[in-house]
Amino acid sequence: MNFDVIVIGAGAAGMMCAAQAGLRGRRVLLVDHAVKIGERIRISGGGRCNFTNRNVSADNYLSQNRHFSRSALSQFTQHDFLAIVNARGIRYHERDHGQLFCDDSARDIIDMLKDACDDAQVQLVHPCKVLGVQKGEEFDRRFVVDTEQGAFRCESLVIATGGLAAPAIGATPFGYKLAEQFGIPVIAPKPALVPLALAPETLEKLKPLAGNTLDARTEFGSAAFRENVLLTHRGLSGPAILQISSYWQMQEYEGGKKHPVDIDLLPDLNAADWLAEHRRSKQALPMLLAEKLPKKFAQEWCALMGWEKPVNEFSNRDIENIAAALQAWPIMPSGTLGYNKAEVTLGGVDTGALSSKTMEAKAVPGLFFVGEVMDVTGWLGGYNFQWAWSSGWVAGQYA
Ligand code: FDA
């Protein structure tokens, strides 16, 4: 059977792209191997889907090619997506940092995308395994997509199969393998927005601190995030850790010695000035710190560092070290808790091989990549869905 466009992957980016291409009058087939489509949308944002953010720019994305996302994000913005959500009458609310969530259920977004595909007469086939893809040469330059429901031909093929996070709901490396089949490089995928693991000896040392939640700032290189940090029995978690984990993972691409993540325990204070104000205090340091940190954490942290004396008994050098540790407590992760706990995948199809205007592969006319399968990784906060909408929409105009 012949189509103008075949989209493989009926997730966020794939449904957006298929609906847009269909609206242009293209005959579109959307194929997914899953029994239920849009599952990653359904489970997102605790079931309420943080579908975009009020403030989106290329600075909210990690990629080997930092400016790649700029064009798509400006062709289809967060305001454009919001206009569709508003037109549909979906109720939503704003949380910290401009994050927009559905009031009722992520299903509202899935239904909206499905209806858009129906309205654009997109033919949806699922569950359906894709067995292989070939491209004709010379006169017939169409793609042949071989599936367990037969072979389909198309002029434009869009790969929207996502990344490797949450494998339990059907993540596969299909997109990476297909890119490689067509000679397109792939930046090694890694879990991102993911809790950080600690080596057994570090975990043992930090055991008394487990269970604490802190309002802190995580820092790595020039990246910094102010949100909650959770110390758990398995390592470090919480939004500030998930955010910084993506930057910590980036250093793998550079090779060389690994660096720790720094945690600023007193993000609202200059610790050196504050300690100087209390330099003559006879209070034990844990008691003083308990004015600014959870009491249990202050006690256990001081015990761990061996700093339990009254403040006036520390030497000036000690006070300098304490201030430095409060402002940048270095913790070296041993790795991450992996794709099962990750929200997204860092790396993916090398954007250097793609047009930032259309998402088409420069060396393979008619082949497009959209969404998370590409080497574009957003911050926590609705940025990954916005990338799916923007890249899917753009490809939908050109496929
Ligand atoms: P997506 O993963 O949505 O879709 C890929 C589709 O391809 C799936 O339908 C899959 O079945 C299909 N597929 C895969 N392999 C295939 C194959 N071989 N053959 C056929 N089909 C195949 N982001 C955000 O902005 N806000 C949020 O609130 C959250 N929350 C969140 C929670 C959790 C637990 C996770 C795991 C992730 C998030 N995310 C998020 C990230 C967000 O879900 C993700 O970035 C987007 O869904 C990516 O959209 P894609 O369309 O690229 O892939």
Coordinates of C-alpha atoms and ligand atoms in Angstrom, one line a residue:
M1 CA 0.0 0.0 0.0
N2 CA 1.2 3.5 -0.8
F3 CA 1.3 6.5 1.5
D4 CA 2.8 10.0 1.2
V5 CA 4.1 9.8 4.7
I6 CA 4.7 7.0 7.2
V7 CA 5.4 8.0 10.8
I8 CA 6.8 5.3 13.0
G9 CA 6.0 5.9 16.7
A10 CA 2.6 7.2 17.9
G11 CA 3.9 9.1 20.9
A12 CA 3.9 12.8 21.5
A13 CA 6.1 13.8 18.5
G14 CA 4.7 11.2 16.2
M15 CA 1.0 12.1 16.7
M16 CA 1.7 15.8 16.3
C17 CA 3.7 15.2 13.1
A18 CA 1.1 12.8 11.6
A19 CA -1.8 15.2 12.3
Q20 CA 0.1 18.2 10.7
A21 CA 1.1 16.2 7.6
G22 CA -2.5 15.0 7.3
L23 CA -3.8 18.5 7.6
R24 CA -1.7 19.4 4.5
G25 CA -3.5 16.8 2.6
R26 CA -0.8 14.2 2.8
R27 CA -1.9 10.5 3.0
V28 CA -0.4 9.5 6.3
L29 CA 0.1 6.1 8.0
L30 CA 1.0 6.1 11.7
V31 CA 2.5 2.8 13.0
D32 CA 3.2 1.8 16.6
H33 CA 4.2 -1.5 18.1
A34 CA 2.4 -0.8 21.4
V35 CA -1.1 -2.0 22.3
K36 CA -1.8 1.4 23.8
I37 CA -0.5 4.6 22.2
G38 CA 0.7 7.7 24.0
E39 CA 1.6 5.7 27.1
R40 CA 4.5 8.0 28.0
I41 CA 2.1 10.9 27.9
R42 CA -0.3 9.0 30.1
I43 CA 2.2 8.4 32.9
S44 CA 3.8 11.8 32.7
G45 CA 3.6 14.5 35.3
G46 CA 2.2 12.0 37.9
G47 CA -0.7 11.4 35.5
R48 CA -1.4 15.1 34.8
C49 CA 1.2 15.7 32.1
N50 CA 3.4 18.7 32.4
F51 CA 2.8 19.4 28.7
T52 CA 4.8 22.6 28.3
N53 CA 6.4 25.5 30.1
R54 CA 5.6 29.2 30.0
N55 CA 9.3 30.0 29.3
V56 CA 11.0 28.0 26.7
S57 CA 14.3 28.7 24.9
A58 CA 17.2 26.7 23.4
D59 CA 19.0 27.3 26.8
N60 CA 16.6 24.8 28.4
Y61 CA 18.0 21.9 26.2
L62 CA 21.2 19.9 26.2
S63 CA 22.7 18.7 22.9
Q64 CA 26.1 18.4 21.3
N65 CA 24.7 21.1 18.9
R66 CA 23.4 23.7 21.4
H67 CA 21.6 25.9 18.8
F68 CA 19.9 23.1 16.9
S69 CA 16.6 23.4 18.8
R70 CA 16.2 27.1 18.2
S71 CA 14.5 27.0 14.8
A72 CA 11.9 24.4 15.6
L73 CA 11.1 26.0 19.0
S74 CA 10.5 29.3 17.3
Q75 CA 8.4 27.8 14.4
F76 CA 6.1 26.2 16.9
T77 CA 6.2 27.7 20.3
Q78 CA 4.8 26.9 23.7
H79 CA 2.2 29.6 23.0
D80 CA 1.1 27.8 19.8
F81 CA 0.7 24.5 21.8
L82 CA -1.2 26.4 24.5
A83 CA -3.5 27.8 21.9
I84 CA -4.5 24.3 20.8
V85 CA -5.0 23.2 24.4
N86 CA -7.2 26.3 25.0
A87 CA -9.2 25.7 21.8
R88 CA -9.9 22.2 23.0
G89 CA -11.0 23.5 26.4
I90 CA -8.6 21.5 28.4
R91 CA -8.3 22.8 31.9
Y92 CA -4.7 23.3 33.2
H93 CA -2.8 25.1 35.9
E94 CA 0.7 26.5 36.5
R95 CA 3.1 25.3 39.1
D96 CA 6.6 26.6 40.0
H97 CA 9.0 27.7 37.3
G98 CA 6.2 28.1 34.7
Q99 CA 5.3 24.4 34.5
L100 CA 1.9 23.8 33.0
F101 CA -0.1 20.7 34.0
C102 CA -3.6 19.3 33.1
D103 CA -6.1 19.9 35.9
D104 CA -7.8 16.5 35.3
S105 CA -5.7 14.0 33.4
A106 CA -3.0 13.5 30.9
R107 CA -5.6 11.6 28.9
D108 CA -6.9 15.0 27.8
I109 CA -3.7 15.5 25.8
I110 CA -3.7 12.0 24.3
D111 CA -7.4 12.3 23.3
M112 CA -6.7 15.7 21.7
L113 CA -3.8 14.3 19.7
K114 CA -5.7 11.2 18.6
D115 CA -8.7 13.4 17.5
A116 CA -6.3 15.6 15.6
C117 CA -5.0 12.5 13.8
D118 CA -8.6 11.3 13.1
D119 CA -9.6 14.8 11.7
A120 CA -6.6 14.7 9.4
Q121 CA -7.5 11.2 8.2
V122 CA -4.3 9.7 9.5
Q123 CA -4.5 5.9 9.3
L124 CA -3.3 4.4 12.6
V125 CA -2.0 0.8 12.7
H126 CA -1.1 -0.7 16.1
P127 CA 0.0 -2.9 17.7
C128 CA 2.2 -3.6 14.7
K129 CA 5.9 -4.5 14.7
V130 CA 8.1 -2.9 12.1
L131 CA 10.4 -5.6 10.7
G132 CA 12.6 -3.5 8.5
V133 CA 13.0 -0.4 6.3
Q134 CA 14.5 -0.1 2.9
K135 CA 14.9 2.8 0.5
G136 CA 14.6 2.3 -3.2
E137 CA 17.3 3.7 -5.5
E138 CA 17.3 5.5 -8.9
F139 CA 13.7 5.8 -10.3
D140 CA 11.8 4.6 -7.2
R141 CA 13.3 6.5 -4.3
R142 CA 10.5 5.6 -1.9
F143 CA 10.9 3.9 1.5
V144 CA 9.5 0.5 2.0
V145 CA 8.4 -0.2 5.6
D146 CA 8.0 -3.9 6.1
T147 CA 5.7 -4.7 9.1
E148 CA 3.9 -7.7 10.5
Q149 CA 0.8 -6.4 8.7
G150 CA 2.4 -6.1 5.3
A151 CA 4.7 -3.8 3.4
F152 CA 3.9 -0.1 3.1
R153 CA 5.6 2.5 0.7
C154 CA 6.0 6.2 1.3
E155 CA 7.9 9.2 0.0
S156 CA 8.6 10.6 3.5
L157 CA 9.5 8.5 6.5
V158 CA 9.4 10.1 10.0
I159 CA 11.0 8.3 12.9
A160 CA 9.3 9.2 16.2
T161 CA 10.2 6.2 18.3
G162 CA 11.5 8.1 21.3
G163 CA 14.3 7.3 23.7
L164 CA 15.1 4.4 26.1
A165 CA 13.6 5.7 29.3
A166 CA 10.9 3.7 31.0
P167 CA 11.5 0.5 29.0
A168 CA 8.5 -1.2 30.8
I169 CA 6.2 0.8 28.5
G170 CA 7.8 0.0 25.2
A171 CA 11.0 2.0 24.7
T172 CA 13.2 0.5 21.9
P173 CA 16.5 1.5 20.2
F174 CA 14.7 1.3 16.9
G175 CA 15.4 4.9 15.9
Y176 CA 19.1 4.7 16.6
K177 CA 19.5 1.5 14.6
L178 CA 17.6 2.9 11.7
A179 CA 19.8 6.1 11.8
E180 CA 22.9 3.9 11.7
Q181 CA 21.4 1.8 8.9
F182 CA 21.3 5.0 6.8
G183 CA 24.8 6.1 7.8
I184 CA 23.5 8.8 10.3
P185 CA 25.7 9.0 13.4
V186 CA 24.2 8.5 16.9
I187 CA 25.5 10.2 20.0
A188 CA 25.7 7.4 22.6
P189 CA 22.4 7.4 24.5
K190 CA 22.5 7.7 28.3
P191 CA 19.8 8.0 31.0
A192 CA 19.0 11.6 32.0
L193 CA 16.7 13.4 34.4
V194 CA 17.6 10.4 36.6
P195 CA 18.4 9.8 40.3
L196 CA 22.2 9.5 40.9
A197 CA 23.7 6.4 42.4
L198 CA 26.4 6.3 45.0
A199 CA 29.3 3.8 45.5
P200 CA 28.6 1.4 48.4
E201 CA 31.2 3.1 50.7
T202 CA 29.6 6.6 50.1
L203 CA 26.2 5.2 50.6
E204 CA 27.3 3.7 53.9
K205 CA 28.8 7.0 55.0
L206 CA 25.7 8.9 54.0
K207 CA 23.3 6.4 55.5
P208 CA 22.4 8.4 58.6
L209 CA 21.3 11.3 56.2
A210 CA 18.9 9.2 54.2
G211 CA 15.3 10.3 54.3
N212 CA 16.2 14.0 54.4
T213 CA 14.7 16.5 51.9
L214 CA 16.5 19.8 51.5
D215 CA 15.7 23.0 49.6
A216 CA 19.2 23.3 48.0
R217 CA 21.0 24.3 44.9
T218 CA 22.8 21.6 42.8
E219 CA 25.7 22.8 40.7
F220 CA 27.8 21.2 38.0
G221 CA 30.1 23.3 35.7
S222 CA 28.0 26.3 34.8
A223 CA 24.7 24.6 35.4
A224 CA 22.8 25.2 38.7
F225 CA 19.3 24.3 39.9
R226 CA 17.5 25.4 43.0
E227 CA 14.9 22.9 44.1
N228 CA 14.5 19.9 46.4
V229 CA 17.3 17.4 47.0
L230 CA 16.3 14.0 48.5
L231 CA 18.9 11.8 50.2
T232 CA 17.6 8.2 49.8
H233 CA 18.8 4.7 50.6
R234 CA 19.9 4.3 47.0
G235 CA 21.5 7.6 46.3
L236 CA 20.4 11.2 45.4
S237 CA 17.0 12.2 44.0
G238 CA 14.6 15.0 43.9
P239 CA 14.1 17.7 41.1
A240 CA 17.4 19.5 41.7
I241 CA 19.3 16.2 41.3
L242 CA 17.3 15.1 38.3
Q243 CA 18.1 18.4 36.6
I244 CA 21.8 18.3 37.3
S245 CA 22.0 14.6 36.4
S246 CA 21.7 15.4 32.7
Y247 CA 24.7 17.8 32.9
W248 CA 26.7 15.3 35.0
Q249 CA 26.0 12.7 32.4
M250 CA 27.3 15.0 29.6
Q251 CA 30.9 14.7 31.0
E252 CA 30.9 11.1 29.7
Y253 CA 31.1 12.5 26.2
E254 CA 34.2 14.5 27.1
G255 CA 36.1 11.6 28.7
G256 CA 38.8 12.3 31.3
K257 CA 38.5 12.6 35.0
K258 CA 34.9 12.7 36.4
H259 CA 33.9 15.6 38.6
P260 CA 31.4 15.6 41.5
V261 CA 28.1 17.3 41.8
D262 CA 28.2 20.2 44.3
I263 CA 25.3 20.8 46.7
D264 CA 24.8 24.3 48.1
L265 CA 23.1 23.6 51.4
L266 CA 22.5 27.3 52.2
P267 CA 21.5 28.8 48.8
D268 CA 20.1 32.0 50.3
L269 CA 23.1 32.8 52.4
N270 CA 26.7 33.7 52.1
A271 CA 27.9 30.9 54.6
A272 CA 31.3 32.6 55.3
D273 CA 29.6 35.9 56.3
W274 CA 26.9 34.1 58.3
L275 CA 29.5 32.1 60.2
A276 CA 31.6 35.2 60.8
E277 CA 28.5 36.8 62.4
H278 CA 28.4 33.9 64.8
R279 CA 32.1 33.5 65.2
R280 CA 32.0 34.0 69.0
S281 CA 28.9 31.8 69.6
K282 CA 29.2 29.1 72.2
Q283 CA 26.5 27.1 70.5
A284 CA 27.5 23.7 69.0
L285 CA 27.7 24.0 65.2
P286 CA 24.9 21.5 64.6
M287 CA 22.6 23.7 66.8
L288 CA 23.5 26.8 64.9
L289 CA 23.0 25.1 61.5
A290 CA 19.6 23.8 62.7
E291 CA 18.5 27.5 62.4
K292 CA 18.9 27.1 58.6
L293 CA 18.7 23.4 57.9
P294 CA 16.4 20.5 59.1
K295 CA 17.6 19.7 62.6
K296 CA 18.2 16.0 62.0
F297 CA 20.1 16.8 58.8
A298 CA 22.3 19.4 60.6
Q299 CA 23.2 17.0 63.3
E300 CA 24.0 14.0 61.1
W301 CA 25.8 16.2 58.5
C302 CA 28.1 17.7 61.3
A303 CA 28.7 14.2 62.7
L304 CA 29.7 13.0 59.3
M305 CA 32.1 15.9 58.8
G306 CA 33.4 15.7 62.4
W307 CA 32.3 19.3 63.1
E308 CA 30.3 19.0 66.3
K309 CA 32.1 21.5 68.6
P310 CA 30.9 24.9 69.7
V311 CA 31.5 27.5 67.0
N312 CA 34.0 29.6 69.0
E313 CA 36.3 26.6 69.4
F314 CA 36.9 26.1 65.7
S315 CA 40.1 27.6 64.1
N316 CA 39.7 30.2 61.4
R317 CA 40.9 27.6 58.9
D318 CA 38.1 25.2 60.1
I319 CA 35.5 27.9 59.7
E320 CA 36.7 28.6 56.2
N321 CA 36.4 24.8 55.4
I322 CA 32.9 24.6 57.0
A323 CA 31.7 27.6 55.0
A324 CA 33.1 26.1 51.8
A325 CA 31.5 22.7 52.5
L326 CA 28.1 24.3 53.3
Q327 CA 28.2 26.3 50.0
A328 CA 29.5 23.5 47.8
W329 CA 29.3 20.0 49.4
P330 CA 30.9 17.8 46.8
I331 CA 29.3 14.4 46.2
M332 CA 30.7 12.0 43.6
P333 CA 28.0 9.8 42.0
S334 CA 29.0 6.3 40.9
G335 CA 26.5 6.5 38.1
T336 CA 22.7 6.7 37.8
L337 CA 19.8 4.5 38.7
G338 CA 19.4 3.8 34.9
Y339 CA 16.7 3.9 32.3
N340 CA 14.0 2.3 34.6
K341 CA 14.1 5.5 36.8
A342 CA 15.0 8.0 34.1
E343 CA 12.6 10.4 32.5
V344 CA 14.5 10.9 29.3
T345 CA 17.5 9.9 27.2
L346 CA 20.5 12.1 26.7
G347 CA 22.2 11.7 23.3
G348 CA 20.5 10.1 20.3
V349 CA 20.5 10.9 16.5
D350 CA 23.2 13.4 15.8
T351 CA 21.6 16.7 15.0
G352 CA 24.6 17.7 12.9
A353 CA 23.2 15.3 10.3
L354 CA 19.7 16.9 10.3
S355 CA 18.2 20.2 9.1
S356 CA 17.3 22.3 12.1
K357 CA 14.5 23.9 9.9
T358 CA 12.8 20.7 8.8
M359 CA 14.2 17.8 10.8
E360 CA 15.1 16.0 7.6
A361 CA 18.3 14.0 7.3
K362 CA 20.7 16.1 5.1
A363 CA 22.1 13.0 3.4
V364 CA 18.9 11.0 3.1
P365 CA 16.1 13.0 1.4
G366 CA 12.7 12.1 2.8
L367 CA 13.9 10.7 6.1
F368 CA 13.0 12.7 9.2
F369 CA 13.6 12.3 12.9
V370 CA 11.4 14.0 15.6
G371 CA 11.2 14.1 19.4
E372 CA 13.3 12.4 21.9
V373 CA 15.1 10.0 19.5
M374 CA 17.2 13.0 18.6
D375 CA 20.1 14.4 20.5
V376 CA 18.0 17.1 22.1
T377 CA 17.3 16.7 25.8
G378 CA 15.1 19.1 27.8
W379 CA 15.2 20.2 31.4
L380 CA 12.5 18.9 33.8
G381 CA 9.4 21.1 33.6
G382 CA 7.5 20.4 30.3
Y383 CA 10.5 21.1 28.0
N384 CA 10.7 17.6 26.6
F385 CA 7.1 17.6 25.5
Q386 CA 7.6 21.0 24.0
W387 CA 10.5 19.6 22.0
A388 CA 8.2 16.7 20.9
W389 CA 5.5 19.2 19.8
S390 CA 7.9 21.7 18.1
S391 CA 10.0 19.1 16.2
G392 CA 6.9 17.0 15.3
W393 CA 5.0 20.1 14.0
V394 CA 8.0 21.3 12.0
A395 CA 8.5 17.9 10.3
G396 CA 4.7 17.7 9.7
Q397 CA 5.1 20.8 7.5
Y398 CA 7.8 19.3 5.3
A399 CA 7.3 15.5 5.3
Ligands
FDA1 P1 7.4 8.8 23.0 O1 8.2 7.9 23.9 O2 6.4 9.7 23.6 O3 6.8 7.9 21.8 C1 7.5 7.0 21.2 C2 6.5 6.0 20.6 O4 7.2 5.1 19.7 C3 5.8 5.1 21.6 O5 4.4 5.2 21.3 C4 6.4 3.7 21.4 O6 5.4 2.7 21.6 C5 6.8 3.8 19.9 N1 7.8 2.9 19.5 C6 9.0 2.7 20.2 N2 9.7 1.8 19.5 C7 9.0 1.4 18.5 C8 9.2 0.4 17.4 N3 10.3 -0.3 17.4 N4 8.2 0.2 16.5 C9 7.1 1.0 16.6 N5 6.8 1.9 17.5 C10 7.8 2.1 18.5 N6 8.3 15.3 29.7 C11 7.7 16.5 29.9 O7 7.9 17.4 29.1 N7 6.8 16.6 31.0 C12 6.5 15.6 31.8 O8 5.7 15.7 32.7 C13 7.2 14.4 31.6 N8 7.0 13.3 32.5 C14 7.6 12.1 32.3 C15 7.4 11.1 33.2 C16 8.0 9.8 32.9 C17 7.9 8.7 33.9 C18 8.8 9.6 31.8 C19 9.4 8.3 31.4 C20 9.0 10.7 30.9 C21 8.4 11.9 31.1 N9 8.6 13.0 30.2 C22 8.0 14.2 30.5 C23 9.4 12.9 29.0 C24 8.4 12.7 27.8 O9 7.5 11.7 28.1 C25 9.2 12.4 26.5 O10 10.2 13.3 26.3 C26 8.2 12.4 25.3 O11 7.2 11.4 25.5 C27 9.0 12.1 24.0 O12 8.1 12.1 23.0 P2 8.4 11.1 21.7 O13 7.2 11.2 20.8 O14 9.7 11.5 21.1 O15 8.5 9.7 22.3

